[in-house]
XYZ file of C-alpha atoms in Angstrom:
722
model
C -9.441 -26.271 7.201
C -12.683 -24.344 6.217
C -13.795 -23.914 9.650
C -10.598 -22.388 10.488
C -10.967 -20.026 7.522
C -14.190 -18.924 8.282
C -13.240 -18.309 11.826
C -10.477 -16.103 10.422
C -13.002 -14.154 8.388
C -15.350 -13.544 11.521
C -12.362 -12.405 13.601
C -10.763 -9.945 11.191
C -14.290 -8.268 10.585
C -13.817 -7.309 14.028
C -10.361 -6.437 14.231
C -8.835 -3.631 12.347
C -6.203 -4.619 10.007
C -3.747 -1.987 10.400
C -3.753 -2.604 14.142
C -2.767 -6.280 13.920
C -0.487 -5.954 10.919
C 2.504 -4.744 12.926
C 2.645 -8.263 14.652
C 2.770 -9.968 11.325
C 5.527 -8.014 9.569
C 8.976 -9.544 9.264
C 11.568 -7.273 11.012
C 14.053 -7.790 8.205
C 12.220 -7.501 4.764
C 9.334 -5.232 6.446
C 6.694 -7.585 4.580
C 4.347 -9.989 5.866
C 5.897 -13.272 7.204
C 6.562 -15.971 4.645
C 7.463 -19.498 6.270
C 8.459 -17.751 9.421
C 11.436 -19.503 11.478
C 11.745 -19.039 15.504
C 14.981 -17.946 16.495
C 16.384 -18.871 19.875
C 15.936 -15.387 20.987
C 12.097 -16.399 20.470
C 11.827 -13.673 17.489
C 10.438 -14.897 14.205
C 11.986 -14.045 10.671
C 11.192 -15.357 7.257
C 13.039 -18.459 6.136
C 14.254 -16.596 2.849
C 15.528 -13.494 4.951
C 17.764 -15.772 7.118
C 19.200 -17.165 4.253
C 19.655 -13.814 2.350
C 21.164 -12.052 5.190
C 23.697 -14.677 5.881
C 24.369 -14.403 2.070
C 24.827 -10.702 2.305
C 27.122 -10.939 5.335
C 29.069 -13.673 3.306
C 29.547 -11.464 0.479
C 30.596 -8.666 2.554
C 33.279 -10.728 4.085
C 34.652 -12.144 0.615
C 34.495 -8.894 -1.227
C 35.442 -6.114 1.264
C 36.713 -3.652 -0.987
C 33.477 -3.575 -3.127
C 31.125 -0.658 -2.568
C 28.320 -2.787 -4.255
C 28.778 -5.812 -2.377
C 27.121 -4.817 0.832
C 23.726 -3.673 -1.046
C 20.504 -5.294 -0.443
C 19.506 -7.893 -2.474
C 16.901 -7.307 -5.336
C 14.015 -8.298 -3.010
C 15.543 -7.804 0.773
C 15.380 -4.290 2.228
C 17.916 -4.779 5.254
C 19.267 -2.129 7.181
C 23.092 -2.165 6.947
C 24.565 -4.290 9.844
C 26.794 -2.500 12.108
C 30.370 -2.875 11.432
C 31.092 -4.264 14.869
C 28.570 -7.047 14.404
C 30.159 -7.901 11.001
C 33.400 -7.951 12.830
C 31.982 -10.191 15.345
C 30.231 -12.543 12.679
C 33.319 -12.599 10.480
C 35.831 -13.769 13.240
C 37.721 -17.094 12.861
C 35.386 -19.856 13.947
C 32.092 -18.241 12.417
C 31.295 -20.867 9.595
C 28.976 -20.036 6.675
C 28.476 -23.542 5.520
C 25.568 -25.280 7.555
C 26.417 -28.547 6.292
C 29.963 -28.581 8.388
C 29.649 -25.953 10.887
C 30.995 -25.602 14.417
C 28.796 -22.591 15.221
C 26.550 -20.185 13.299
C 26.293 -16.527 14.790
C 23.390 -14.622 13.311
C 22.276 -11.108 13.937
C 18.494 -11.001 15.086
C 16.939 -7.845 13.251
C 14.279 -7.958 15.747
C 16.268 -7.531 19.117
C 19.455 -6.434 17.316
C 21.375 -9.325 19.200
C 23.725 -11.937 18.001
C 22.151 -15.234 18.393
C 23.895 -18.726 18.175
C 21.771 -20.874 15.645
C 23.902 -24.200 16.924
C 25.755 -26.790 14.644
C 22.758 -27.251 12.316
C 22.138 -23.679 11.858
C 18.859 -22.949 9.898
C 18.060 -26.474 9.555
C 17.791 -26.444 13.534
C 15.212 -23.925 13.422
C 11.520 -24.548 14.063
C 8.885 -23.140 11.903
C 6.175 -20.903 13.412
C 2.942 -22.622 12.197
C 0.652 -20.753 14.273
C 1.987 -17.530 13.123
C 1.793 -18.789 9.549
C -1.736 -19.580 9.737
C -2.569 -16.367 11.248
C -0.756 -14.320 8.531
C -2.679 -16.403 5.999
C -6.028 -15.506 7.542
C -4.960 -11.840 7.626
C -4.024 -12.026 3.791
C -7.340 -13.426 2.639
C -9.144 -10.788 4.785
C -6.981 -8.063 3.483
C -7.680 -9.320 -0.291
C -11.583 -9.452 0.515
C -11.557 -5.828 2.106
C -9.458 -4.213 -0.767
C -10.008 -5.585 -4.055
C -8.007 -3.933 -6.903
C -10.212 -2.934 -9.616
C -9.247 -2.834 -13.515
C -7.835 0.434 -14.839
C -8.986 0.083 -18.107
C -12.860 -1.072 -17.704
C -15.607 1.083 -18.604
C -17.649 2.039 -15.659
C -18.469 0.032 -13.436
C -15.011 -1.491 -13.571
C -14.294 -5.056 -12.865
C -12.050 -6.578 -10.295
C -8.714 -7.114 -11.828
C -7.120 -10.512 -12.176
C -3.389 -9.301 -13.054
C -1.250 -6.396 -12.922
C 1.302 -5.387 -15.786
C 4.424 -4.234 -14.323
C 5.641 -2.447 -17.521
C 2.433 -0.617 -18.115
C 1.982 0.095 -14.178
C -1.616 -0.635 -14.523
C -4.165 -3.600 -13.477
C -6.429 -5.372 -15.764
C -9.390 -7.815 -15.717
C -9.035 -10.803 -17.931
C -10.774 -9.378 -20.694
C -8.964 -5.923 -20.777
C -5.699 -7.768 -20.421
C -6.277 -9.517 -23.670
C -7.070 -6.515 -25.573
C -4.184 -4.324 -24.603
C -1.759 -7.333 -24.725
C -2.456 -8.953 -27.953
C -0.716 -11.779 -29.108
C 2.248 -11.461 -31.501
C 2.995 -7.867 -30.372
C 5.816 -6.697 -28.033
C 3.069 -5.935 -25.228
C 2.474 -9.634 -25.036
C 5.775 -10.076 -23.606
C 5.392 -7.739 -20.631
C 5.744 -8.921 -17.362
C 2.551 -9.352 -15.218
C 1.915 -10.333 -11.693
C -1.123 -10.879 -9.526
C -3.330 -7.718 -8.864
C -1.055 -5.177 -6.898
C -0.864 -1.249 -6.612
C 2.788 -1.354 -5.976
C 4.568 -0.510 -9.208
C 7.689 1.260 -7.761
C 10.943 -0.347 -9.246
C 12.885 -2.363 -6.816
C 16.362 -1.476 -5.396
C 18.506 -2.850 -8.258
C 21.893 -2.719 -9.294
C 21.467 -3.117 -13.138
C 19.869 -0.323 -14.599
C 18.395 -2.533 -17.666
C 17.638 -5.859 -15.584
C 16.300 -4.834 -12.257
C 16.990 -8.151 -10.623
C 20.437 -8.803 -11.481
C 23.825 -7.829 -10.173
C 26.449 -6.334 -12.178
C 29.218 -8.936 -12.623
C 30.874 -8.386 -16.048
C 32.615 -5.776 -18.233
C 31.649 -4.871 -21.705
C 34.876 -3.913 -23.467
C 33.103 -2.276 -26.419
C 30.758 0.089 -24.663
C 33.073 0.239 -21.651
C 30.423 -0.224 -18.874
C 29.691 -2.746 -16.516
C 26.793 -5.162 -17.287
C 24.892 -8.084 -15.889
C 24.644 -11.654 -17.311
C 21.453 -11.059 -18.795
C 22.806 -8.061 -20.790
C 25.066 -10.322 -22.269
C 22.730 -13.235 -22.900
C 19.957 -11.487 -24.738
C 20.200 -7.661 -24.130
C 22.001 -4.834 -25.920
C 25.442 -6.473 -25.260
C 24.671 -9.952 -26.650
C 27.198 -9.732 -29.396
C 29.640 -7.528 -27.740
C 32.923 -8.828 -25.977
C 32.642 -8.998 -22.406
C 34.911 -10.070 -19.525
C 34.749 -10.596 -15.970
C 34.997 -7.697 -13.558
C 38.260 -9.031 -11.919
C 39.900 -9.457 -15.316
C 38.847 -5.941 -16.412
C 40.305 -4.535 -13.458
C 43.596 -6.314 -13.904
C 43.762 -5.277 -17.541
C 43.139 -1.708 -17.131
C 45.383 -1.187 -14.156
C 48.395 -2.658 -16.041
C 47.536 -0.176 -19.132
C 47.343 2.570 -16.886
C 50.470 1.952 -15.066
C 52.350 1.430 -18.412
C 51.207 4.661 -19.621
C 52.237 6.406 -16.477
C 55.533 4.903 -16.827
C 56.005 5.928 -20.252
C 55.034 9.753 -19.284
C 57.464 9.672 -16.296
C 60.225 8.645 -19.077
C 59.487 11.418 -21.281
C 59.475 13.828 -18.263
C 63.070 12.858 -17.366
C 64.010 13.431 -21.008
C 62.600 16.906 -20.785
C 64.076 17.852 -17.541
C 67.470 17.071 -18.775
C 67.435 19.771 -21.664
C 66.366 22.698 -19.033
C 68.631 25.506 -18.561
C 70.039 26.656 -15.144
C 67.620 29.669 -15.346
C 64.878 27.437 -15.939
C 65.727 25.307 -13.026
C 65.870 28.216 -10.893
C 62.458 29.430 -11.916
C 61.185 25.883 -11.571
C 62.733 25.668 -8.061
C 60.776 28.887 -7.060
C 57.592 27.670 -8.206
C 58.119 24.315 -6.497
C 59.031 25.904 -3.216
C 56.039 28.003 -3.492
C 53.621 25.222 -4.421
C 55.127 23.175 -1.444
C 54.478 25.914 0.850
C 51.069 25.965 -0.374
C 50.910 22.156 -0.021
C 51.928 22.353 3.313
C 49.598 25.066 4.275
C 46.687 22.950 2.733
C 48.041 19.947 4.676
C 47.848 21.825 7.985
C 44.479 23.271 7.250
C 43.078 19.684 6.125
C 44.361 18.370 9.392
C 42.319 21.006 11.286
C 39.094 20.268 8.922
C 39.750 16.464 9.628
C 39.640 17.179 13.412
C 36.519 19.470 12.822
C 34.770 16.844 10.504
C 35.789 14.177 13.088
C 34.404 16.195 15.953
C 31.340 17.298 14.056
C 30.845 13.468 13.157
C 31.204 12.691 16.849
C 28.739 15.277 18.169
C 26.275 14.724 15.593
C 26.359 11.000 15.959
C 25.997 11.471 19.930
C 23.015 13.772 19.260
C 21.457 11.311 16.742
C 22.049 8.192 18.855
C 20.578 9.917 21.920
C 17.540 11.166 19.697
C 17.057 7.933 18.406
C 17.388 6.016 21.708
C 14.881 8.291 23.106
C 12.557 8.001 20.274
C 12.858 4.215 20.237
C 12.045 4.312 23.826
C 9.050 6.626 23.330
C 7.762 4.391 20.316
C 8.090 1.252 22.297
C 6.241 2.338 25.219
C 3.571 3.847 23.129
C 3.296 0.565 21.120
C 3.035 -1.392 24.332
C 0.200 0.834 25.456
C -1.549 0.577 22.001
C -1.269 -3.141 22.314
C -3.161 -3.169 25.510
C -6.377 -1.952 23.844
C -9.044 -4.430 23.290
C -8.485 -6.439 19.655
C -5.577 -4.348 18.946
C -1.679 -5.082 18.450
C -0.573 -7.484 21.300
C -4.014 -8.354 22.609
C -5.409 -8.847 19.212
C -2.599 -11.213 18.451
C -2.973 -13.099 21.877
C -6.512 -13.573 21.034
C -5.691 -15.154 17.732
C -2.949 -17.251 19.502
C -5.673 -18.584 21.921
C -7.325 -20.261 18.912
C -4.533 -22.551 18.303
C -5.845 -26.284 19.145
C -2.443 -28.041 18.831
C -1.157 -28.345 22.331
C 2.709 -28.408 21.253
C 2.308 -25.498 18.583
C 0.374 -23.509 21.339
C 2.810 -23.841 24.097
C 5.945 -23.188 21.587
C 4.118 -19.646 20.935
C 2.547 -18.990 24.151
C 5.580 -18.934 26.410
C 7.048 -15.977 25.020
C 3.733 -14.254 24.517
C 2.770 -14.779 28.157
C 5.784 -12.687 29.266
C 5.134 -9.901 27.139
C 1.477 -9.955 28.470
C 2.888 -10.032 31.977
C 5.408 -7.094 31.183
C 2.462 -5.048 29.614
C 0.352 -5.575 32.763
C 3.068 -4.488 35.057
C 3.470 -1.329 33.247
C -0.091 -0.189 33.962
C 0.723 0.183 37.524
C 3.003 3.298 37.230
C 3.044 5.422 34.386
C 6.367 7.277 33.565
C 7.717 8.728 30.321
C 10.593 6.362 29.230
C 13.053 9.306 28.124
C 13.513 13.098 28.526
C 13.021 15.502 25.852
C 15.900 17.843 26.590
C 18.996 18.126 24.832
C 20.442 21.109 26.743
C 23.511 18.821 27.735
C 24.367 18.576 24.004
C 25.258 22.420 23.216
C 28.601 22.833 21.831
C 30.694 25.718 22.988
C 33.114 26.890 20.393
C 34.031 30.493 21.641
C 37.533 29.929 22.590
C 38.271 27.791 19.486
C 36.827 30.637 17.197
C 38.995 33.284 18.734
C 42.299 30.841 18.558
C 41.491 30.206 14.834
C 40.814 33.956 14.070
C 44.547 34.482 15.323
C 45.820 31.589 13.130
C 48.995 32.747 11.262
C 52.638 31.787 10.106
C 55.270 31.012 12.548
C 57.524 33.984 11.424
C 57.324 35.562 8.185
C 60.336 38.161 9.102
C 57.846 41.174 9.100
C 55.303 42.118 11.485
C 51.616 42.414 10.845
C 50.100 45.825 10.492
C 47.266 46.849 12.434
C 44.144 48.573 11.344
C 43.602 51.750 13.444
C 39.823 51.630 14.145
C 39.404 55.088 15.696
C 40.938 56.721 12.622
C 39.137 54.527 10.061
C 35.641 55.648 9.045
C 33.034 55.425 6.337
C 31.019 58.649 5.084
C 30.801 59.461 1.299
C 33.997 57.226 0.839
C 35.969 54.939 3.019
C 39.198 55.985 4.917
C 41.229 53.298 6.308
C 44.422 54.174 8.472
C 46.728 51.468 9.993
C 50.025 51.578 11.697
C 52.971 49.252 11.564
C 55.508 48.591 14.112
C 58.417 48.367 11.595
C 57.042 51.170 9.140
C 60.517 51.823 7.647
C 61.194 48.084 6.945
C 57.865 47.736 4.733
C 58.234 48.609 1.119
C 54.529 48.928 0.501
C 51.134 47.471 1.663
C 48.084 45.938 0.080
C 44.904 46.674 1.391
C 42.044 44.365 0.498
C 38.238 44.832 1.072
C 34.897 43.110 0.150
C 31.214 43.340 0.478
C 29.618 40.927 2.900
C 25.943 40.248 1.869
C 23.131 39.989 4.271
C 23.248 36.352 4.490
C 27.051 36.581 5.482
C 28.067 35.499 1.828
C 31.641 36.595 1.404
C 32.494 38.041 -2.216
C 36.075 37.996 -3.594
C 38.445 40.492 -2.028
C 39.602 43.596 -4.017
C 43.380 44.678 -3.613
C 44.784 48.234 -3.749
C 48.523 48.536 -3.482
C 49.506 51.583 -1.196
C 52.666 53.012 -0.244
C 51.588 54.820 2.681
C 49.860 53.635 5.906
C 46.378 55.139 4.809
C 44.018 55.091 1.859
C 40.708 56.286 0.653
C 38.405 53.825 -0.968
C 35.838 55.103 -3.339
C 32.554 53.914 -5.023
C 31.478 51.614 -2.414
C 27.577 50.614 -2.450
C 25.424 52.409 -0.127
C 23.568 50.574 2.862
C 26.067 47.759 2.817
C 28.735 46.183 5.103
C 32.362 45.933 4.089
C 35.365 44.013 5.419
C 38.873 45.696 5.334
C 42.051 44.118 6.092
C 45.908 44.967 5.196
C 49.186 43.303 4.672
C 52.813 44.488 4.463
C 55.488 43.754 1.892
C 59.296 43.738 2.355
C 60.854 42.891 -0.836
C 59.405 39.276 -1.812
C 58.336 38.683 1.804
C 54.425 39.250 2.772
C 53.307 39.685 6.259
C 50.066 37.804 7.355
C 46.883 39.835 6.898
C 45.534 42.060 9.896
C 42.522 41.596 11.654
C 39.612 42.698 9.605
C 37.605 45.701 10.278
C 33.948 45.654 9.571
C 32.371 49.066 8.561
C 28.878 50.007 7.269
C 28.187 52.554 4.540
C 25.407 55.192 4.755
C 21.958 54.201 3.636
C 21.988 56.937 0.867
C 24.434 59.240 -0.868
C 26.135 61.921 1.200
C 24.419 65.323 1.067
C 26.837 68.198 1.043
C 25.927 71.562 2.465
C 27.205 74.078 4.925
C 25.615 76.280 7.526
C 23.403 79.028 5.959
C 24.976 82.477 7.468
C 22.243 84.648 5.992
C 18.891 83.094 6.524
C 17.911 83.554 10.167
C 21.553 83.353 11.562
C 21.764 85.115 14.999
C 25.172 86.636 15.263
C 24.568 87.606 18.724
C 23.860 84.162 19.941
C 25.629 82.066 17.331
C 29.305 81.853 16.316
C 29.933 80.402 12.806
C 33.554 79.571 11.653
C 34.910 80.764 8.387
C 34.607 77.370 6.810
C 30.819 77.398 7.893
C 30.881 73.928 8.905
C 30.817 74.450 12.622
C 28.630 76.682 14.849
C 28.842 77.207 18.524
C 26.147 78.893 20.817
C 26.947 81.926 22.843
C 23.479 82.293 24.146
C 24.388 81.512 27.643
C 26.789 84.414 28.201
C 24.325 86.874 26.615
C 21.548 85.522 28.603
C 23.429 86.240 31.915
C 24.124 89.929 30.817
C 20.424 90.368 30.564
C 19.453 88.274 33.295
C 17.555 91.481 35.089
C 14.965 91.398 32.087
C 13.924 87.782 32.541
C 10.590 87.688 34.687
C 9.078 84.401 33.305
C 10.370 81.095 32.184
C 9.391 81.071 28.598
C 11.598 84.002 27.588
C 14.362 81.699 26.809
C 14.234 80.770 23.000
C 16.182 78.401 20.568
C 18.416 79.731 17.960
C 18.139 78.167 14.880
C 20.417 77.681 12.040
C 19.773 75.736 8.705
C 21.727 74.326 5.761
C 22.596 76.382 2.642
C 20.910 73.879 0.099
C 17.410 72.527 0.079
C 16.064 69.140 -0.886
C 13.158 68.516 -3.096
C 13.813 64.807 -4.411
C 15.912 61.736 -3.913
C 17.396 60.239 -1.051
C 20.310 61.901 0.972
C 22.371 61.579 4.187
C 24.326 63.660 6.335
C 25.995 63.705 9.379
C 27.389 65.716 12.199
C 28.954 65.879 15.666
C 27.272 67.411 18.786
C 29.976 68.792 21.145
C 29.823 66.752 24.555
C 29.463 69.872 26.482
C 26.213 70.966 24.734
C 23.329 71.596 26.984
C 20.347 71.682 24.536
C 20.664 70.730 20.966
C 17.720 69.917 18.146
C 18.510 68.427 15.045
C 16.562 67.473 12.087
C 14.561 68.684 9.000
C 12.074 71.362 8.205
C 10.172 72.524 5.378
C 10.498 76.140 3.953
C 7.294 77.388 5.009
C 7.721 76.071 8.653
C 11.279 77.809 8.906
C 9.812 81.164 7.728
C 7.486 80.986 10.860
C 10.378 80.173 13.165
C 12.996 82.484 11.933
C 10.853 85.821 12.636
C 12.785 88.462 14.264
C 13.350 87.618 18.170
C 12.639 91.230 18.841
C 8.975 90.795 17.622
C 7.528 89.991 21.195
C 4.037 88.573 19.472
C 5.921 86.130 17.225
C 5.001 82.611 17.698
C 8.752 82.106 18.577
C 8.174 83.509 21.875
C 4.887 82.223 22.253
C 4.865 79.248 24.907
C 2.425 76.912 23.145
C 3.407 77.788 19.305
C 5.869 77.849 16.591
C 9.020 75.914 17.439
C 7.879 74.638 20.699
C 5.152 72.456 18.738
C 7.921 71.674 16.327
C 9.232 69.197 18.902
C 7.640 65.770 18.585
C 7.223 65.522 22.397
C 4.093 67.490 21.989
C 2.971 66.620 18.242
C 1.784 62.921 17.384
C 0.792 63.814 13.749
C 1.274 61.021 11.420
C 2.956 63.469 9.011
C 4.261 67.051 9.641
C 6.545 69.685 7.776
C 9.291 69.168 10.128
C 11.057 66.505 12.481
C 13.417 67.506 15.269
C 14.994 65.408 18.054
C 16.635 66.744 21.318
C 20.411 66.127 22.037
C 21.951 67.366 25.109
C 23.933 66.522 28.359
C 25.490 63.750 26.477
C 22.319 62.180 25.835
C 20.050 61.366 22.831
C 16.369 61.704 23.656
C 13.780 59.647 21.472
C 10.632 61.820 20.906
C 7.392 60.555 22.718
C 5.299 58.381 20.355
C 1.812 57.023 20.740
C 2.761 53.418 19.423
C 5.854 52.666 21.857
C 6.849 52.991 25.513
C 7.196 56.633 26.844
C 8.946 55.662 29.924
C 12.109 57.924 30.129
C 14.537 55.043 30.647
C 13.385 53.780 27.302
C 13.605 57.464 25.360
C 17.107 58.421 26.740
C 20.171 56.946 24.988
C 23.778 57.721 25.192
C 24.788 60.390 22.719
C 26.595 58.861 19.726
C 30.004 60.376 18.773
C 28.582 61.027 15.399
C 24.918 61.526 14.392
C 23.399 60.910 10.899
C 20.270 61.988 9.280
C 18.619 60.086 6.467
C 15.910 61.541 4.357
C 14.135 59.706 1.794
C 11.881 62.533 0.361
C 10.088 60.485 -2.111
C 8.698 58.287 0.711
C 8.353 61.320 3.148
C 10.576 59.311 5.890
C 13.303 60.761 8.103
C 15.684 58.727 10.031
C 18.361 59.283 12.810
C 21.343 57.241 12.836
C 24.324 56.382 15.335
C 27.063 56.616 12.648
C 29.643 54.578 14.773
C 27.523 51.334 14.083
C 25.548 52.870 11.390
C 22.373 51.974 13.590
C 18.989 53.558 13.187
C 17.902 55.097 16.530
C 14.631 56.890 15.565
C 12.550 57.170 12.358
C 9.123 58.614 11.364
C 6.911 60.246 8.368
C 7.605 63.919 7.427
C 5.481 65.888 5.025
C 7.699 66.443 1.935
C 5.169 68.732 0.113
C 7.633 71.660 0.224
C 11.341 72.055 0.225
C 13.076 70.610 3.060
C 16.341 71.710 4.742
C 18.679 70.382 7.231
C 17.632 72.085 10.554
C 19.665 72.780 13.855
C 18.489 74.512 16.873
C 20.792 75.514 20.033
C 19.850 76.607 23.521
C 22.555 77.454 26.099
C 26.086 76.556 25.597
C 26.577 74.190 22.673
C 28.460 73.343 19.661
C 27.656 71.287 16.347
C 30.388 70.383 13.704
C 29.484 68.971 10.299
C 31.262 65.919 9.050
C 33.640 66.760 6.486
C 33.420 64.600 3.214
C 36.090 62.078 2.827
C 38.409 63.315 -0.139
C 42.243 63.656 -1.016
C 42.451 66.897 0.935
C 40.895 65.333 3.867
C 43.290 62.743 3.859
C 46.417 65.413 3.584
C 44.795 67.192 6.544
C 44.856 64.099 8.505
C 48.473 63.200 7.856
C 49.452 66.697 8.809
C 47.631 66.429 11.980
């Protein structure tokens, strides 16, 4: 015995403890083997684990309805057996009494297959003496390598002799006596051998960690274990068995329910006919809601079932692949000298008893042969791609979006997307196939947060087929929908319309007819919200005077209100026939330079490389300048050149939006250009805001600009007249 022990210490000095530990762990309790038994499948398992696993399965068979019956025992950490395995084990013919069995089926936690233990059951299994000896050698080497020191000693600490589970600390003999004196409460603390594992076990009773709850305290009205009754807080309380408590409480509850039902019948007999009609209306409404909920719950169940099935399939595939990779990796690690399988085989070779050696070496030799064959050709055990597990829900999403009632007796109104818009307010238009048959409508709207969170719906009752919604938040997204009412009948809601509000309050202005306005080339309407260029006709009349290409000039017009602070947004439409239009902002001093008399031949306005020409970003890359203009024409929107982005023509030319918005943040010195249809920023850049800035426009050749009219009640009346 001493010789074996010494040899064991010599071997484990050379072999890394962690590398061989994997071969010494029970697959059931995940701890070092204790009295291991060899199963018919050649896997080993602790004697206690076999008994506890059989007991756990027996409990699950006898107490199927209990959620707690299938929990792990206080010590055993078992993975829950699959239901199909339990079904096979619990079939008639599977006996749990090893004294009088016909057969005993046992689920091996190592290979996850059911094995037949024969008529003698556990008594028919051999102990794996060789494995026991190796485990004991390992324990001795581990204790020598990792001594646990006393936590309370003064430096240098002594080696601990015991650990207190209540104090979660380790002590040497002297310190334990000092901190656990006789006659005190601490003297009653539970202590064990030196350990670093102070985590509580997985227990069912919160007061007594190793006990199962099996009684019910009638005074405290809570489940307890037998130790709670014997010496705990419930020792003087009246307790009963769990089954008796269940029966008593069920009888009391049923009696109380019968009493309430009897009283309800008495009350119903005194209700008048009018109240009965009101009750019937209420019940019918609730029944309709319940039926709707039932239908949706069926859909939810189908979705949950499909979700569970899909996730289970993905998880199963992932687990299977990872298991294959892990097994393959462990097999290769075991081929290293003094590691895993090789290290374990070296220990087995030390067995001198022939029968014990043959008993263990047979299965080991098969593993060695299999590992040797795997060296001849390396191939990953599984694939890593999950491209076959992508769920396609496009058709189902479209169908769910059209979900509605069978027939409500009134058609669903439809929101007119072309006539609905958002500017300073939101204008929502809809049409109804049976307009005369609807008494009123309810327009609903709500804000959609950036994380797609939906807030509650706001409702507005409307008599007509359009409505202006005010006080919407800037730079936000809103959903709108409408439903029709005819008497007490309500139609389903229309499809939702999503609109985006401008990034800042709308800036109201008109075209300035005095400052720089050239009435020979530009035509301004009476409302001063529309301007057209007539320069093309006048140019033809004076064509004989044109000798050089730079004679043609831009005709500028600006807004009648300047900006000196804050955030502002305005929008306009450029006519599709327009040849060249420039839009943006310009400072007061720059405008004075541009708007000099056209007849002044030396004006920078007519110099090829000055004034307005340099006002184009095409020629100016300054980080900040007192103006910013972009070019629009021939149904295109031209992104100005930039030193930090691609200047290829195909990347700079976009389709001209139906409506264009400009956002000026004066305080931050930034101007942005938007596609109003989608409230999408197309281009932005810094601008010098040291002077007053004005909305600026310029036209060349045929063209027209129409300012967007703010949405007001007058706007709505105008739309209805149209």
